[in-house]
Amino acid sequence: MRELKKIHPAVLGVYFVCVLGILMFLNNPVIILTSLFSGALLIFLLKRFELKSLVFSLVLLLLICISNPIVSHKGITPLFYFNSKPITFESLIYGLFFALMLIAVIVWCKALNSVIGSDSFIYLFSKVLPKTALILKLSLRFIPLFKEQYHKTKNSVKVLGLYNGNKKIKSEIRVINSVIAFMVENSIETARSMNARGYNNKNHSRYQIKKFELSDFCFLALTVVLSVFTVVFKKEFYFYPKFSTINFSACYITFFALSIIPALIILRGELKWKFLISKI
Amino acid sequence: MEILNIKNLSFSYPEREEKAIDISEFSVKKGDFVLLCGKSGCGKTTLLKLLKKEISPFGTLSGKIELNTKNIGFVFQNPDEQIVSENVNSEFAFGLENLNISTEEISLRIAETSSYLGISYLINKKTDELSGGEKQLVNLGAVLAMRPELLLLDEPTAFLDPISAKKFIDLLLRINRELGITVIIAEHSLNEIFAFASKVCFMEEGKVSCYDTPQAVAKILKNNEFERALPSSVRIFNALNLKEEAPLYVSKAREMIENNFKADKFEFETNSFEKNALCVKNIWFRYEKKSADVLKGVNFQLKQGEILSILGSNGSGKTTLLNVLSRICEPYSGKITVFGKNIKKINGNSLYQNNLSYLVQNPVSVFVKQTVFDDFKEIEKDEKVIKEFAEKFGVSHLLKCNPFDLSGGEMQKCALIKVLFKRPKILLLDEPTKSLDAVFENELSIILKQIKDKGTSIIVVTHNVEFAAEISDRCGLLFNGVLSAICEKHKFFSQNQYYTTASSRITTGVFENTVLQREVVAVCQKQKG
Amino acid sequence: MKKTVILVFLMIFTLSSCTGFESVKEYNKRNTTKKSNITATVSIDCKDVIKNIETLDNSVKKSGIIPDNGYFLKDYKASVSKNETAYSLILKVTKSNNIQIDCLSPEESSYNTAYVKSIGNLYEKDCGKNSGWIFFVNGKSSQVGCSDYYVKNNDVIEFTYICDINKLYKKE
């Protein structure tokens, strides 16, 4: 995990954009399954695996698998008829893979979130889009504050006896009203504090915490090369009206290699550590 | 050499006729530590803000402000509101970025400032994980890293507990003495700081009433309403009309008492309360399955018609205890009975109607409407009753205001009234004196005693030892998850050596059972004849 | 809480078993045509696709659903019952010939008339963005939707897939 954090956040950003881009635009079941496997492995190695999110993904899967055939009746093989409309095998499988793609995107975003810490994310932007970076910085600061104030307000509303079991929505709205008013007042004071620390000055420097190193260039080059190969050798896959055949293609190998890189880096780090410990 | 010179300064807010500031002369020398004090609304905050042009309020300004430096730092009252970033490191970097300083120098300054303040262990933490005291230290550090020559602070310890406040003030004194940074600080709670200021400036209605050394100001304020804000040693001295210099420290005050009076005892009345309002048996509580126990078998009774204070340090679990008593959290073991009935068997909302009420810390979350009157109407439908209560507690002039425009003390009063509309028989208060000045604190203690006389039982959780000594009948100390040493107030404070009132510390070994400064004065006056 | 969940599940179960669900066999068994005196000739063709094979979507090209001669159905004689519309006729005909059809009934469609989305797995917009199904009556393109045209004796109904609807309008 530490090995990954040493890499420059911009390089990691490019990596995740490539993987997510290929995953979303090359609608190919092999690619989807590969990314799901590597993403899950990465999450497991980053120790961010939660049972709750697994359950959520399964529920999402079920929902999409059921709703897609009801909406889309394309496809050659009807399984049965509902209200004179065919429920086809192709649309069921399409729904399945669409849901799997969504789950893969969520898994990779989770990995992204845990590898690129939030302040690194901000530093990505701060030289290029300083104002956007500031907005992101402030939003990240305000989210936990909002949560905390929400709990405090909910407790005080409960104790005033205003949190009725019957009028739950009304009570929730009241709580959120109060929290929003608090946040507005808070932000005015924050603005004052920022002004007091010279925010309105014309020239600002940008605090960079990471510099580009050779390993960053290698990682970036590897990412770009593998992504380009995957796109060049891409294989179109069709679900409707009939499944296209899955033939072997080089793009599957290059994508697998691309998606497994972070997991390999973490494993290498762990093995290195264990090796060093065993020598002591 | 003067760093600040004000001549004929007059300022009023837009659309208001009365002058918020009306100072004919005020100057500060380089390296001074100036304490600005005065009632709420006397103009301390306005004056400080006028000194820094980026946050100067709008209004009509006339007169001259001469500043011999451009490098001014400002620390505000609320630790949460000043923080901009998610982690401490970039919080420090924020101000430095604005000064257009290179990355290497930023790293150097952060390292240097945080080490000097002793907060380098906080550098990698996220800001929402810090306690109030730590947040305020980070704010101070972020301002210091910009290397100001003049440091302005607007009630920086208002939201802090006494230990963090002491630490903060100590650091300020160190900064002033070791680095030569001029400090102008506005404060309400003067116990820690009055003795150490080089000069004290007392303001009334926008004017500088007196500006002199602490001893001189102590004498001048003898008959002023604000006198109750001064430290106990000074107040005792003022009440006794002695010829010596006003003692600023506990040790000097003790010397004065020992020199002038002999050993004595204070006779106090004990009120006996019989029936139990609240009975708490063996409460165990923790927030999560894997976290440590916060409450480890708390046992006590609250008698009807008494005020019980629960003291304890930060993080000892006082707020948690109140949360459990008001059923916001459920203990995993133990029993609570309210007037004999098990609390679990009382239906949710009927517990809070005419039964038990809880005023949380930072009463901001109690208000939601546009005016205080509308907020009151949310609970009490009868407008006549609202007006009656407002008259009784002296807030009729605030009914039309927006709750967010109220000062700390006014907001606390209005929140308390809102809770009182539920006619509770048991009242739980969490840190009611936070950010209150001495005058409001006094008014609050009078209100609480009035409520108590009408039969309400009150539990007050507080850090403020002086306030607890003033209002309570019994006191208890929450430590290590257990409520220990619950006993009558005089006995409680007399038997403690450190966690006790200044008056008690002043009179250790000389008087017995003197816990409040009026008790000390009474004994002294009895001896005099 | 538990009781409501069980009730809801029971409701869904009974509803679903009553309406709508039928297997492929059952569906095909339904709607046997009655013999009558009125007949019409029905053709379904996609010759225009074969002419414009480059614009055909890759997924359709590879699936092999386009018949080589361009006809899904050629000159099929169907018996027409009373008040038969072109819509109900094409439904009957495709069912008895095992040809896929996906259409919106007049109630479901937003034009208040039936709308044919696909026949034989060839969907509208598969061969360019202006492609789709239209029908001709006796050689002339119809002025009304297929559920508004009542079939008469000896009518020649042709459902044709054209790749560019604008060209058709230009012709006319």
Tab-separated table of N, CA and C in Angstrom, chain A residues 73-76 78-85 238 240-242, chain C residues 20-24 27 30 58-59 63 65 102-103 108 121 123:
chain	number	residue	atom	x	y	z
A	73	HIS	N	-36.824	-5.763	-25.289
A	73	HIS	CA	-37.244	-7.078	-25.760
A	73	HIS	C	-36.420	-7.557	-26.946
A	74	LYS	N	-35.233	-6.924	-27.139
A	74	LYS	CA	-34.395	-7.364	-28.248
A	74	LYS	C	-33.827	-8.722	-27.954
A	75	GLY	N	-33.402	-9.431	-29.008
A	75	GLY	CA	-32.760	-10.725	-28.760
A	75	GLY	C	-33.501	-11.843	-29.438
A	76	ILE	N	-32.722	-12.868	-29.840
A	76	ILE	CA	-33.296	-13.949	-30.627
A	76	ILE	C	-34.013	-14.998	-29.790
A	78	PRO	N	-36.303	-16.111	-27.012
A	78	PRO	CA	-37.220	-15.765	-25.928
A	78	PRO	C	-37.284	-16.907	-24.915
A	79	LEU	N	-37.209	-16.548	-23.639
A	79	LEU	CA	-37.307	-17.571	-22.594
A	79	LEU	C	-38.762	-17.858	-22.254
A	80	PHE	N	-39.520	-16.775	-22.090
A	80	PHE	CA	-40.958	-16.928	-21.903
A	80	PHE	C	-41.595	-15.587	-22.240
A	81	TYR	N	-42.908	-15.548	-22.217
A	81	TYR	CA	-43.614	-14.333	-22.580
A	81	TYR	C	-44.290	-13.725	-21.376
A	82	PHE	N	-44.263	-12.427	-21.294
A	82	PHE	CA	-44.954	-11.719	-20.223
A	82	PHE	C	-45.788	-10.629	-20.866
A	83	ASN	N	-47.136	-10.733	-20.706
A	83	ASN	CA	-48.013	-9.751	-21.352
A	83	ASN	C	-47.758	-9.638	-22.833
A	84	SER	N	-47.603	-10.756	-23.482
A	84	SER	CA	-47.358	-10.854	-24.934
A	84	SER	C	-46.030	-10.262	-25.367
A	85	LYS	N	-45.161	-9.914	-24.410
A	85	LYS	CA	-43.856	-9.418	-24.825
A	85	LYS	C	-42.814	-10.462	-24.448
A	238	TYR	N	-21.052	-7.958	-29.337
A	238	TYR	CA	-22.449	-7.581	-29.444
A	238	TYR	C	-23.319	-8.537	-28.644
A	240	TYR	N	-26.935	-8.050	-28.820
A	240	TYR	CA	-28.157	-8.178	-29.629
A	240	TYR	C	-27.780	-8.268	-31.087
A	241	PRO	N	-28.589	-8.775	-31.967
A	241	PRO	CA	-29.655	-9.722	-31.634
A	241	PRO	C	-29.138	-11.107	-31.265
A	242	LYS	N	-27.857	-11.355	-31.503
A	242	LYS	CA	-27.283	-12.656	-31.145
A	242	LYS	C	-25.909	-12.384	-30.558
C	20	GLY	N	-50.237	-12.621	-17.418
C	20	GLY	CA	-49.061	-12.316	-18.228
C	20	GLY	C	-48.068	-13.394	-18.527
C	21	PHE	N	-47.751	-14.224	-17.520
C	21	PHE	CA	-46.652	-15.147	-17.798
C	21	PHE	C	-47.117	-16.319	-18.644
C	22	GLU	N	-46.431	-16.603	-19.708
C	22	GLU	CA	-46.713	-17.827	-20.463
C	22	GLU	C	-45.442	-18.253	-21.173
C	23	SER	N	-45.287	-19.512	-21.341
C	23	SER	CA	-44.069	-20.015	-21.972
C	23	SER	C	-44.135	-19.783	-23.478
C	24	VAL	N	-43.038	-20.071	-24.139
C	24	VAL	CA	-42.957	-19.843	-25.591
C	24	VAL	C	-43.999	-20.687	-26.316
C	27	TYR	N	-47.487	-19.322	-25.867
C	27	TYR	CA	-47.656	-18.091	-26.643
C	27	TYR	C	-47.911	-18.418	-28.101
C	30	ARG	N	-51.420	-19.737	-28.888
C	30	ARG	CA	-52.537	-18.794	-28.872
C	30	ARG	C	-52.852	-18.255	-30.248
C	58	ASN	N	-22.917	-3.386	-37.229
C	58	ASN	CA	-22.061	-4.572	-37.204
C	58	ASN	C	-22.660	-5.758	-36.462
C	59	SER	N	-23.374	-5.446	-35.383
C	59	SER	CA	-23.908	-6.549	-34.575
C	59	SER	C	-24.940	-7.332	-35.373
C	63	SER	N	-24.764	-11.319	-37.001
C	63	SER	CA	-25.675	-12.287	-36.421
C	63	SER	C	-26.355	-13.133	-37.462
C	65	ILE	N	-29.065	-12.553	-39.337
C	65	ILE	CA	-30.524	-12.642	-39.361
C	65	ILE	C	-31.112	-12.124	-40.677
C	102	ASP	N	-41.543	-6.989	-32.742
C	102	ASP	CA	-41.548	-6.157	-31.531
C	102	ASP	C	-42.247	-4.857	-31.888
C	103	CYS	N	-43.421	-4.648	-31.303
C	103	CYS	CA	-44.155	-3.449	-31.662
C	103	CYS	C	-44.860	-2.884	-30.448
C	108	GLU	N	-49.899	1.729	-26.008
C	108	GLU	CA	-48.543	1.954	-25.485
C	108	GLU	C	-47.816	3.038	-26.260
C	121	ASN	N	-36.037	-9.585	-35.796
C	121	ASN	CA	-34.866	-9.091	-35.070
C	121	ASN	C	-34.142	-7.973	-35.782
C	123	TYR	N	-34.128	-4.241	-36.096
C	123	TYR	CA	-34.726	-3.117	-35.397
C	123	TYR	C	-34.585	-1.833	-36.182
